[in-house]
Amino acid sequence: MEESFKNEVEKTLASVDQVDRLEAGSYFYSKLRARMEVSEQPVFKLKWGLASLCIITIFNVFTYLNFSMNQEEDNTDNVAQLASEYNMEWTSIYTNELVE
Amino acid sequence: MQLTSPGLKEDDLVNQLKKHNEDAFKTLVTYYQNKVYNLCYSYLRSRSEAEDLAQEVFIEVYQSIGNFRERSGLGTWIYRITVNKSLEYIRRLNRNKRWAFVYSLFGKEEYVARYHRDEMHPGVKLENKERVTLLFSKIDELPEKQRTVFLLHKVEGQSYAEAAKIMETTVSSVESLMHRAKMNLRKSLREYYKSEKD
């Protein structure tokens, strides 16, 4: 009995030698190129997307900083101009109290 | 393992590939596509998945040729990528099977269901069908290194020295892995035939 098992095992192990080699389909290269073109596109888009995002962020930060600095200067100028037009003096409530 | 395309040496081909030359890439794919596909099929035993994986191997070759240092032959390097990608694919598949329940909760059954093994190896004659199917199912149960040595040597016809280069190990280690692979296969096949008799 043990001998028959051994024969079966050896026959099964040897069966791998009778397996024919497989061949990739005839359009393998065309399919590969098509897939490469598709997979290249998102990378291209992603690269440009990231670059555009960086440029927009830098532009926004620059604009914000520039605007906030100008606004501070503008406010001071505007208040001073308004005060001189209406002959208003720079006094605080403490000055008023002293005058009284 | 030299590329034997007439009029084109391997060094020249590698140089052209590094420049992403279209003709050189086509020559490489034409020469290696059946070898890569056949090895992928031996691991996965699904024609569609093997073709997908073989394509991934060539995409990797195209993208990483700049890192190829020519310490080993081009063929050895391509076989190494094929082995690594195949084992990686099987690990990912097993991981997905373990998480199949979780995927099904989120309606992502296709993560696992996409993969179907072919009923029969296309390169097998009908009288050998059962034996080869049984043998490959037992090969699947072998540890990764033993499986790789067995497939490279018995299915791909690589010598022990070439298998050692592909697996970045010594020839004696490959011999030992092959011995253990055969021993394990004999053991599990004997158990199978015994259980069939009982």
PDB file of C-alpha atoms in Angstrom:
ATOM      1  CA  MET A   1       0.000   0.000   0.000  1.00  0.00           C
ATOM      2  CA  GLU A   2       2.778   2.381   1.029  1.00  0.00           C
ATOM      3  CA  GLU A   3       4.494   1.658  -2.305  1.00  0.00           C
ATOM      4  CA  SER A   4       1.400   2.674  -4.303  1.00  0.00           C
ATOM      5  CA  PHE A   5       1.180   5.982  -2.389  1.00  0.00           C
ATOM      6  CA  LYS A   6       4.841   6.569  -3.141  1.00  0.00           C
ATOM      7  CA  ASN A   7       4.252   5.949  -6.853  1.00  0.00           C
ATOM      8  CA  GLU A   8       1.336   8.355  -6.949  1.00  0.00           C
ATOM      9  CA  VAL A   9       3.350  11.015  -5.152  1.00  0.00           C
ATOM     10  CA  GLU A  10       6.291  10.653  -7.541  1.00  0.00           C
ATOM     11  CA  LYS A  11       4.012  10.724 -10.600  1.00  0.00           C
ATOM     12  CA  THR A  12       2.329  13.888  -9.320  1.00  0.00           C
ATOM     13  CA  LEU A  13       5.677  15.536  -8.585  1.00  0.00           C
ATOM     14  CA  ALA A  14       6.910  14.638 -12.068  1.00  0.00           C
ATOM     15  CA  SER A  15       3.750  16.025 -13.712  1.00  0.00           C
ATOM     16  CA  VAL A  16       5.197  19.553 -13.413  1.00  0.00           C
ATOM     17  CA  ASP A  17       7.743  18.622 -16.106  1.00  0.00           C
ATOM     18  CA  GLN A  18       4.925  18.129 -18.608  1.00  0.00           C
ATOM     19  CA  VAL A  19       3.399  21.571 -18.159  1.00  0.00           C
ATOM     20  CA  ASP A  20       3.774  23.656 -21.327  1.00  0.00           C
ATOM     21  CA  ARG A  21       5.045  27.197 -21.041  1.00  0.00           C
ATOM     22  CA  LEU A  22       2.399  29.860 -21.436  1.00  0.00           C
ATOM     23  CA  GLU A  23       2.592  32.823 -23.753  1.00  0.00           C
ATOM     24  CA  ALA A  24       1.375  36.326 -23.079  1.00  0.00           C
ATOM     25  CA  GLY A  25      -1.326  37.480 -25.497  1.00  0.00           C
ATOM     26  CA  SER A  26      -0.339  38.895 -28.878  1.00  0.00           C
ATOM     27  CA  TYR A  27      -1.449  42.411 -27.875  1.00  0.00           C
ATOM     28  CA  PHE A  28       0.530  42.406 -24.641  1.00  0.00           C
ATOM     29  CA  TYR A  29       2.788  45.308 -25.634  1.00  0.00           C
ATOM     30  CA  SER A  30      -0.095  47.454 -26.939  1.00  0.00           C
ATOM     31  CA  LYS A  31      -2.067  46.903 -23.727  1.00  0.00           C
ATOM     32  CA  LEU A  32       1.025  47.689 -21.659  1.00  0.00           C
ATOM     33  CA  ARG A  33       1.651  50.975 -23.496  1.00  0.00           C
ATOM     34  CA  ALA A  34      -2.009  51.956 -23.163  1.00  0.00           C
ATOM     35  CA  ARG A  35      -1.856  51.288 -19.423  1.00  0.00           C
ATOM     36  CA  MET A  36       1.373  53.245 -19.065  1.00  0.00           C
ATOM     37  CA  GLU A  37      -0.143  56.235 -20.829  1.00  0.00           C
ATOM     38  CA  VAL A  38      -3.186  56.158 -18.554  1.00  0.00           C
ATOM     39  CA  SER A  39      -1.077  55.773 -15.409  1.00  0.00           C
ATOM     40  CA  GLU A  40       1.229  58.611 -16.485  1.00  0.00           C
ATOM     41  CA  GLN A  41      -1.611  61.108 -16.865  1.00  0.00           C
ATOM     42  CA  PRO A  42      -2.725  61.429 -13.202  1.00  0.00           C
ATOM     43  CA  VAL A  43       0.922  61.907 -12.125  1.00  0.00           C
ATOM     44  CA  PHE A  44       1.250  64.696 -14.682  1.00  0.00           C
ATOM     45  CA  LYS A  45      -1.986  66.303 -13.447  1.00  0.00           C
ATOM     46  CA  LEU A  46      -0.991  65.868  -9.811  1.00  0.00           C
ATOM     47  CA  LYS A  47       2.381  67.552 -10.428  1.00  0.00           C
ATOM     48  CA  TRP A  48       0.816  70.551 -12.114  1.00  0.00           C
ATOM     49  CA  GLY A  49      -1.987  70.641  -9.560  1.00  0.00           C
ATOM     50  CA  LEU A  50       0.499  70.832  -6.682  1.00  0.00           C
ATOM     51  CA  ALA A  51       2.586  73.469  -8.459  1.00  0.00           C
ATOM     52  CA  SER A  52      -0.515  75.609  -9.118  1.00  0.00           C
ATOM     53  CA  LEU A  53      -1.638  75.227  -5.500  1.00  0.00           C
ATOM     54  CA  CYS A  54       1.788  76.396  -4.256  1.00  0.00           C
ATOM     55  CA  ILE A  55       1.721  79.447  -6.542  1.00  0.00           C
ATOM     56  CA  ILE A  56      -1.836  80.377  -5.463  1.00  0.00           C
ATOM     57  CA  THR A  57      -0.930  79.959  -1.763  1.00  0.00           C
ATOM     58  CA  ILE A  58       2.202  82.120  -2.105  1.00  0.00           C
ATOM     59  CA  PHE A  59       0.218  84.780  -4.001  1.00  0.00           C
ATOM     60  CA  ASN A  60      -2.507  84.765  -1.332  1.00  0.00           C
ATOM     61  CA  VAL A  61      -0.045  85.086   1.560  1.00  0.00           C
ATOM     62  CA  PHE A  62       1.799  87.913  -0.232  1.00  0.00           C
ATOM     63  CA  THR A  63      -1.456  89.761  -0.977  1.00  0.00           C
ATOM     64  CA  TYR A  64      -2.728  89.369   2.592  1.00  0.00           C
ATOM     65  CA  LEU A  65       0.539  90.637   4.145  1.00  0.00           C
ATOM     66  CA  ASN A  66       0.725  93.549   1.717  1.00  0.00           C
ATOM     67  CA  PHE A  67      -2.917  94.477   2.276  1.00  0.00           C
ATOM     68  CA  SER A  68      -2.773  94.330   6.089  1.00  0.00           C
ATOM     69  CA  MET A  69       0.369  96.538   6.204  1.00  0.00           C
ATOM     70  CA  ASN A  70      -1.137  99.132   3.857  1.00  0.00           C
ATOM     71  CA  GLN A  71      -4.407  99.148   5.738  1.00  0.00           C
ATOM     72  CA  GLU A  72      -2.645 100.047   9.023  1.00  0.00           C
ATOM     73  CA  GLU A  73      -0.901 103.016   7.392  1.00  0.00           C
ATOM     74  CA  ASP A  74      -4.063 104.086   5.581  1.00  0.00           C
ATOM     75  CA  ASN A  75      -6.156 104.074   8.783  1.00  0.00           C
ATOM     76  CA  THR A  76      -3.698 106.323  10.613  1.00  0.00           C
ATOM     77  CA  ASP A  77      -3.569 108.743   7.673  1.00  0.00           C
ATOM     78  CA  ASN A  78      -7.357 108.812   7.324  1.00  0.00           C
ATOM     79  CA  VAL A  79      -7.961 109.509  11.025  1.00  0.00           C
ATOM     80  CA  ALA A  80      -5.383 112.316  11.054  1.00  0.00           C
ATOM     81  CA  GLN A  81      -6.854 113.859   7.910  1.00  0.00           C
ATOM     82  CA  LEU A  82     -10.391 113.718   9.334  1.00  0.00           C
ATOM     83  CA  ALA A  83      -9.265 115.285  12.606  1.00  0.00           C
ATOM     84  CA  SER A  84      -7.551 118.198  10.864  1.00  0.00           C
ATOM     85  CA  GLU A  85     -10.534 118.810   8.558  1.00  0.00           C
ATOM     86  CA  TYR A  86     -12.943 119.175  11.493  1.00  0.00           C
ATOM     87  CA  ASN A  87     -10.418 120.932  13.776  1.00  0.00           C
ATOM     88  CA  MET A  88     -10.520 118.090  16.203  1.00  0.00           C
ATOM     89  CA  GLU A  89      -7.724 117.734  18.672  1.00  0.00           C
ATOM     90  CA  TRP A  90      -6.188 114.548  19.890  1.00  0.00           C
ATOM     91  CA  THR A  91      -7.508 114.394  23.420  1.00  0.00           C
ATOM     92  CA  SER A  92      -8.391 111.585  25.671  1.00  0.00           C
ATOM     93  CA  ILE A  93     -10.995 111.527  28.408  1.00  0.00           C
ATOM     94  CA  TYR A  94      -8.207 112.126  30.952  1.00  0.00           C
ATOM     95  CA  THR A  95      -7.256 115.381  29.208  1.00  0.00           C
ATOM     96  CA  ASN A  96     -10.911 116.425  29.278  1.00  0.00           C
ATOM     97  CA  GLU A  97     -11.070 115.736  33.006  1.00  0.00           C
ATOM     98  CA  LEU A  98      -7.977 117.893  33.633  1.00  0.00           C
ATOM     99  CA  VAL A  99      -9.446 120.795  31.640  1.00  0.00           C
ATOM    100  CA  GLU A 100     -12.637 120.685  33.624  1.00  0.00           C
TER     101      GLU A 100
ATOM    102  CA  MET B   1      20.861  34.887 -18.678  1.00  0.00           C
ATOM    103  CA  GLN B   2      21.857  37.085 -21.600  1.00  0.00           C
ATOM    104  CA  LEU B   3      19.586  38.867 -23.953  1.00  0.00           C
ATOM    105  CA  THR B   4      20.239  37.180 -27.281  1.00  0.00           C
ATOM    106  CA  SER B   5      18.577  39.596 -29.636  1.00  0.00           C
ATOM    107  CA  PRO B   6      20.651  39.741 -32.836  1.00  0.00           C
ATOM    108  CA  GLY B   7      22.820  42.824 -33.151  1.00  0.00           C
ATOM    109  CA  LEU B   8      21.977  44.196 -29.717  1.00  0.00           C
ATOM    110  CA  LYS B   9      24.124  43.744 -26.622  1.00  0.00           C
ATOM    111  CA  GLU B  10      22.613  43.868 -23.145  1.00  0.00           C
ATOM    112  CA  ASP B  11      24.755  46.883 -22.137  1.00  0.00           C
ATOM    113  CA  ASP B  12      23.550  48.868 -25.150  1.00  0.00           C
ATOM    114  CA  LEU B  13      19.970  47.914 -24.411  1.00  0.00           C
ATOM    115  CA  VAL B  14      20.286  49.034 -20.783  1.00  0.00           C
ATOM    116  CA  ASN B  15      21.789  52.353 -21.892  1.00  0.00           C
ATOM    117  CA  GLN B  16      18.939  52.891 -24.335  1.00  0.00           C
ATOM    118  CA  LEU B  17      16.388  51.928 -21.673  1.00  0.00           C
ATOM    119  CA  LYS B  18      17.873  54.462 -19.284  1.00  0.00           C
ATOM    120  CA  LYS B  19      17.192  57.087 -21.955  1.00  0.00           C
ATOM    121  CA  HIS B  20      13.589  55.773 -22.084  1.00  0.00           C
ATOM    122  CA  ASN B  21      14.038  54.781 -25.730  1.00  0.00           C
ATOM    123  CA  GLU B  22      10.749  53.373 -27.033  1.00  0.00           C
ATOM    124  CA  ASP B  23      12.322  50.783 -29.380  1.00  0.00           C
ATOM    125  CA  ALA B  24      14.605  49.472 -26.647  1.00  0.00           C
ATOM    126  CA  PHE B  25      11.645  49.076 -24.301  1.00  0.00           C
ATOM    127  CA  LYS B  26       9.680  47.235 -26.982  1.00  0.00           C
ATOM    128  CA  THR B  27      12.638  44.891 -27.583  1.00  0.00           C
ATOM    129  CA  LEU B  28      12.882  44.182 -23.863  1.00  0.00           C
ATOM    130  CA  VAL B  29       9.162  43.511 -23.482  1.00  0.00           C
ATOM    131  CA  THR B  30       9.057  41.286 -26.564  1.00  0.00           C
ATOM    132  CA  TYR B  31      11.979  39.236 -25.259  1.00  0.00           C
ATOM    133  CA  TYR B  32      10.837  38.870 -21.654  1.00  0.00           C
ATOM    134  CA  GLN B  33       7.023  39.030 -21.794  1.00  0.00           C
ATOM    135  CA  ASN B  34       6.470  35.253 -21.949  1.00  0.00           C
ATOM    136  CA  LYS B  35       9.004  34.521 -19.202  1.00  0.00           C
ATOM    137  CA  VAL B  36       7.504  37.138 -16.893  1.00  0.00           C
ATOM    138  CA  TYR B  37       3.936  36.135 -17.722  1.00  0.00           C
ATOM    139  CA  ASN B  38       4.657  32.427 -17.217  1.00  0.00           C
ATOM    140  CA  LEU B  39       6.218  33.018 -13.797  1.00  0.00           C
ATOM    141  CA  CYS B  40       3.370  35.331 -12.732  1.00  0.00           C
ATOM    142  CA  TYR B  41       0.905  32.646 -13.819  1.00  0.00           C
ATOM    143  CA  SER B  42       2.731  29.987 -11.785  1.00  0.00           C
ATOM    144  CA  TYR B  43       2.205  32.087  -8.663  1.00  0.00           C
ATOM    145  CA  LEU B  44      -1.332  33.345  -9.330  1.00  0.00           C
ATOM    146  CA  ARG B  45      -2.843  30.765 -11.716  1.00  0.00           C
ATOM    147  CA  SER B  46      -5.245  33.266 -13.191  1.00  0.00           C
ATOM    148  CA  ARG B  47      -4.612  34.393 -16.777  1.00  0.00           C
ATOM    149  CA  SER B  48      -6.114  37.850 -16.331  1.00  0.00           C
ATOM    150  CA  GLU B  49      -4.352  38.547 -13.018  1.00  0.00           C
ATOM    151  CA  ALA B  50      -1.052  37.202 -14.386  1.00  0.00           C
ATOM    152  CA  GLU B  51      -1.305  39.538 -17.383  1.00  0.00           C
ATOM    153  CA  ASP B  52      -2.076  42.493 -15.102  1.00  0.00           C
ATOM    154  CA  LEU B  53       0.862  41.657 -12.873  1.00  0.00           C
ATOM    155  CA  ALA B  54       3.231  41.103 -15.823  1.00  0.00           C
ATOM    156  CA  GLN B  55       2.297  44.593 -17.039  1.00  0.00           C
ATOM    157  CA  GLU B  56       3.062  45.981 -13.567  1.00  0.00           C
ATOM    158  CA  VAL B  57       6.484  44.295 -13.706  1.00  0.00           C
ATOM    159  CA  PHE B  58       7.354  46.047 -16.989  1.00  0.00           C
ATOM    160  CA  ILE B  59       6.055  49.385 -15.706  1.00  0.00           C
ATOM    161  CA  GLU B  60       8.345  48.962 -12.689  1.00  0.00           C
ATOM    162  CA  VAL B  61      11.251  48.065 -14.998  1.00  0.00           C
ATOM    163  CA  TYR B  62      10.598  51.176 -17.100  1.00  0.00           C
ATOM    164  CA  GLN B  63      10.377  53.435 -14.046  1.00  0.00           C
ATOM    165  CA  SER B  64      13.313  51.971 -12.075  1.00  0.00           C
ATOM    166  CA  ILE B  65      15.805  51.234 -14.846  1.00  0.00           C
ATOM    167  CA  GLY B  66      17.763  54.271 -13.630  1.00  0.00           C
ATOM    168  CA  ASN B  67      18.413  52.409 -10.353  1.00  0.00           C
ATOM    169  CA  PHE B  68      19.658  49.258 -12.140  1.00  0.00           C
ATOM    170  CA  ARG B  69      23.337  49.029 -11.174  1.00  0.00           C
ATOM    171  CA  GLU B  70      24.205  46.121 -13.510  1.00  0.00           C
ATOM    172  CA  ARG B  71      25.685  44.058 -10.676  1.00  0.00           C
ATOM    173  CA  SER B  72      23.408  41.270 -11.899  1.00  0.00           C
ATOM    174  CA  GLY B  73      22.165  40.630 -15.420  1.00  0.00           C
ATOM    175  CA  LEU B  74      19.109  42.415 -16.737  1.00  0.00           C
ATOM    176  CA  GLY B  75      17.159  39.144 -16.872  1.00  0.00           C
ATOM    177  CA  THR B  76      18.031  38.320 -13.255  1.00  0.00           C
ATOM    178  CA  TRP B  77      16.849  41.769 -12.203  1.00  0.00           C
ATOM    179  CA  ILE B  78      13.561  41.391 -14.115  1.00  0.00           C
ATOM    180  CA  TYR B  79      12.960  37.937 -12.614  1.00  0.00           C
ATOM    181  CA  ARG B  80      13.641  39.396  -9.149  1.00  0.00           C
ATOM    182  CA  ILE B  81      11.045  42.122  -9.709  1.00  0.00           C
ATOM    183  CA  THR B  82       8.582  39.485 -10.947  1.00  0.00           C
ATOM    184  CA  VAL B  83       9.101  37.274  -7.876  1.00  0.00           C
ATOM    185  CA  ASN B  84       8.772  40.222  -5.482  1.00  0.00           C
ATOM    186  CA  LYS B  85       5.659  41.566  -7.191  1.00  0.00           C
ATOM    187  CA  SER B  86       4.011  38.136  -7.267  1.00  0.00           C
ATOM    188  CA  LEU B  87       4.673  37.482  -3.580  1.00  0.00           C
ATOM    189  CA  GLU B  88       3.512  41.000  -2.725  1.00  0.00           C
ATOM    190  CA  TYR B  89       0.301  40.408  -4.698  1.00  0.00           C
ATOM    191  CA  ILE B  90      -0.393  37.129  -2.870  1.00  0.00           C
ATOM    192  CA  ARG B  91       0.259  38.759   0.524  1.00  0.00           C
ATOM    193  CA  ARG B  92      -2.122  41.591  -0.374  1.00  0.00           C
ATOM    194  CA  LEU B  93      -4.735  39.086  -1.500  1.00  0.00           C
ATOM    195  CA  ASN B  94      -4.448  37.109   1.739  1.00  0.00           C
ATOM    196  CA  ARG B  95      -4.702  40.331   3.745  1.00  0.00           C
ATOM    197  CA  ASN B  96      -7.831  41.298   1.804  1.00  0.00           C
ATOM    198  CA  LYS B  97      -9.327  37.852   2.437  1.00  0.00           C
ATOM    199  CA  ARG B  98      -8.768  38.319   6.177  1.00  0.00           C
ATOM    200  CA  TRP B  99     -10.509  41.705   5.998  1.00  0.00           C
ATOM    201  CA  ALA B 100     -13.220  40.491   3.597  1.00  0.00           C
ATOM    202  CA  PHE B 101     -15.911  40.898   6.256  1.00  0.00           C
ATOM    203  CA  VAL B 102     -14.930  44.514   6.912  1.00  0.00           C
ATOM    204  CA  TYR B 103     -14.792  45.270   3.174  1.00  0.00           C
ATOM    205  CA  SER B 104     -18.246  43.727   2.712  1.00  0.00           C
ATOM    206  CA  LEU B 105     -19.613  46.118   5.380  1.00  0.00           C
ATOM    207  CA  PHE B 106     -18.434  49.041   3.251  1.00  0.00           C
ATOM    208  CA  GLY B 107     -19.644  47.476  -0.018  1.00  0.00           C
ATOM    209  CA  LYS B 108     -16.103  46.779  -1.269  1.00  0.00           C
ATOM    210  CA  GLU B 109     -16.506  43.070  -2.001  1.00  0.00           C
ATOM    211  CA  GLU B 110     -14.660  43.457  -5.299  1.00  0.00           C
ATOM    212  CA  TYR B 111     -11.391  43.754  -3.345  1.00  0.00           C
ATOM    213  CA  VAL B 112     -11.541  39.994  -2.860  1.00  0.00           C
ATOM    214  CA  ALA B 113     -14.096  38.778  -5.389  1.00  0.00           C
ATOM    215  CA  ARG B 114     -12.099  40.075  -8.387  1.00  0.00           C
ATOM    216  CA  TYR B 115      -9.572  37.249  -8.088  1.00  0.00           C
ATOM    217  CA  HIS B 116     -10.552  33.856  -9.496  1.00  0.00           C
ATOM    218  CA  ARG B 117      -8.136  31.034 -10.097  1.00  0.00           C
ATOM    219  CA  ASP B 118      -8.447  29.223 -13.416  1.00  0.00           C
ATOM    220  CA  GLU B 119     -10.054  25.801 -13.128  1.00  0.00           C
ATOM    221  CA  MET B 120      -7.187  24.244 -15.010  1.00  0.00           C
ATOM    222  CA  HIS B 121      -3.635  25.216 -15.971  1.00  0.00           C
ATOM    223  CA  PRO B 122      -3.860  26.093 -19.704  1.00  0.00           C
ATOM    224  CA  GLY B 123      -0.534  24.409 -20.401  1.00  0.00           C
ATOM    225  CA  VAL B 124      -1.602  20.976 -19.145  1.00  0.00           C
ATOM    226  CA  LYS B 125      -2.804  17.997 -21.149  1.00  0.00           C
ATOM    227  CA  LEU B 126      -6.147  16.626 -20.051  1.00  0.00           C
ATOM    228  CA  GLU B 127      -4.766  13.361 -18.657  1.00  0.00           C
ATOM    229  CA  ASN B 128      -2.495  15.317 -16.307  1.00  0.00           C
ATOM    230  CA  LYS B 129      -5.090  17.863 -15.290  1.00  0.00           C
ATOM    231  CA  GLU B 130      -5.888  16.450 -11.854  1.00  0.00           C
ATOM    232  CA  ARG B 131      -2.284  15.760 -10.918  1.00  0.00           C
ATOM    233  CA  VAL B 132      -1.053  19.232 -11.910  1.00  0.00           C
ATOM    234  CA  THR B 133      -3.977  20.981 -10.199  1.00  0.00           C
ATOM    235  CA  LEU B 134      -3.266  18.998  -7.031  1.00  0.00           C
ATOM    236  CA  LEU B 135       0.466  19.673  -7.228  1.00  0.00           C
ATOM    237  CA  PHE B 136      -0.011  23.436  -7.670  1.00  0.00           C
ATOM    238  CA  SER B 137      -2.451  23.541  -4.752  1.00  0.00           C
ATOM    239  CA  LYS B 138       0.256  21.921  -2.603  1.00  0.00           C
ATOM    240  CA  ILE B 139       2.919  24.304  -3.978  1.00  0.00           C
ATOM    241  CA  ASP B 140       0.718  27.169  -2.756  1.00  0.00           C
ATOM    242  CA  GLU B 141       1.008  25.818   0.784  1.00  0.00           C
ATOM    243  CA  LEU B 142       4.822  25.949   0.759  1.00  0.00           C
ATOM    244  CA  PRO B 143       6.637  28.786   2.533  1.00  0.00           C
ATOM    245  CA  GLU B 144       7.474  31.684   0.180  1.00  0.00           C
ATOM    246  CA  LYS B 145      11.176  30.895  -0.334  1.00  0.00           C
ATOM    247  CA  GLN B 146      10.634  27.188  -0.950  1.00  0.00           C
ATOM    248  CA  ARG B 147       7.804  27.987  -3.370  1.00  0.00           C
ATOM    249  CA  THR B 148       9.970  30.490  -5.241  1.00  0.00           C
ATOM    250  CA  VAL B 149      12.898  28.075  -5.611  1.00  0.00           C
ATOM    251  CA  PHE B 150      10.579  25.280  -6.772  1.00  0.00           C
ATOM    252  CA  LEU B 151       8.841  27.472  -9.358  1.00  0.00           C
ATOM    253  CA  LEU B 152      12.062  29.043 -10.651  1.00  0.00           C
ATOM    254  CA  HIS B 153      13.799  25.693 -11.026  1.00  0.00           C
ATOM    255  CA  LYS B 154      11.013  23.318 -12.021  1.00  0.00           C
ATOM    256  CA  VAL B 155       8.630  25.604 -13.925  1.00  0.00           C
ATOM    257  CA  GLU B 156      10.972  28.306 -15.265  1.00  0.00           C
ATOM    258  CA  GLY B 157      13.889  25.925 -15.790  1.00  0.00           C
ATOM    259  CA  GLN B 158      16.407  28.174 -14.029  1.00  0.00           C
ATOM    260  CA  SER B 159      19.610  26.621 -12.698  1.00  0.00           C
ATOM    261  CA  TYR B 160      20.324  26.694  -8.957  1.00  0.00           C
ATOM    262  CA  ALA B 161      23.028  29.309  -9.584  1.00  0.00           C
ATOM    263  CA  GLU B 162      20.605  31.547 -11.463  1.00  0.00           C
ATOM    264  CA  ALA B 163      17.881  31.051  -8.829  1.00  0.00           C
ATOM    265  CA  ALA B 164      20.433  32.010  -6.167  1.00  0.00           C
ATOM    266  CA  LYS B 165      21.208  35.249  -8.037  1.00  0.00           C
ATOM    267  CA  ILE B 166      17.512  36.072  -8.432  1.00  0.00           C
ATOM    268  CA  MET B 167      16.840  35.450  -4.746  1.00  0.00           C
ATOM    269  CA  GLU B 168      20.111  37.128  -3.673  1.00  0.00           C
ATOM    270  CA  THR B 169      21.278  34.091  -1.745  1.00  0.00           C
ATOM    271  CA  THR B 170      23.856  31.294  -2.054  1.00  0.00           C
ATOM    272  CA  VAL B 171      23.623  28.187  -4.213  1.00  0.00           C
ATOM    273  CA  SER B 172      23.822  25.935  -1.134  1.00  0.00           C
ATOM    274  CA  SER B 173      20.882  27.804   0.386  1.00  0.00           C
ATOM    275  CA  VAL B 174      18.877  27.265  -2.821  1.00  0.00           C
ATOM    276  CA  GLU B 175      19.758  23.544  -2.783  1.00  0.00           C
ATOM    277  CA  SER B 176      18.608  23.297   0.804  1.00  0.00           C
ATOM    278  CA  LEU B 177      15.350  25.166   0.040  1.00  0.00           C
ATOM    279  CA  MET B 178      14.692  22.889  -2.940  1.00  0.00           C
ATOM    280  CA  HIS B 179      15.317  19.777  -0.830  1.00  0.00           C
ATOM    281  CA  ARG B 180      12.896  21.002   1.844  1.00  0.00           C
ATOM    282  CA  ALA B 181      10.317  22.013  -0.790  1.00  0.00           C
ATOM    283  CA  LYS B 182      10.342  18.522  -2.313  1.00  0.00           C
ATOM    284  CA  MET B 183      10.225  16.909   1.130  1.00  0.00           C
ATOM    285  CA  ASN B 184       7.225  19.025   2.148  1.00  0.00           C
ATOM    286  CA  LEU B 185       5.457  18.350  -1.152  1.00  0.00           C
ATOM    287  CA  ARG B 186       6.005  14.578  -0.818  1.00  0.00           C
ATOM    288  CA  LYS B 187       4.685  14.706   2.732  1.00  0.00           C
ATOM    289  CA  SER B 188       1.525  16.652   1.922  1.00  0.00           C
ATOM    290  CA  LEU B 189       0.849  14.615  -1.243  1.00  0.00           C
ATOM    291  CA  ARG B 190       1.228  11.363   0.699  1.00  0.00           C
ATOM    292  CA  GLU B 191      -1.232  12.661   3.302  1.00  0.00           C
ATOM    293  CA  TYR B 192      -3.628  13.621   0.526  1.00  0.00           C
ATOM    294  CA  TYR B 193      -3.507  10.189  -1.139  1.00  0.00           C
ATOM    295  CA  LYS B 194      -3.858   8.459   2.229  1.00  0.00           C
ATOM    296  CA  SER B 195      -6.947  10.513   3.084  1.00  0.00           C
ATOM    297  CA  GLU B 196      -8.363   9.700  -0.362  1.00  0.00           C
ATOM    298  CA  LYS B 197      -8.000   5.965   0.339  1.00  0.00           C
ATOM    299  CA  ASP B 198      -9.624   6.151   3.802  1.00  0.00           C
TER     300      ASP B 198
END
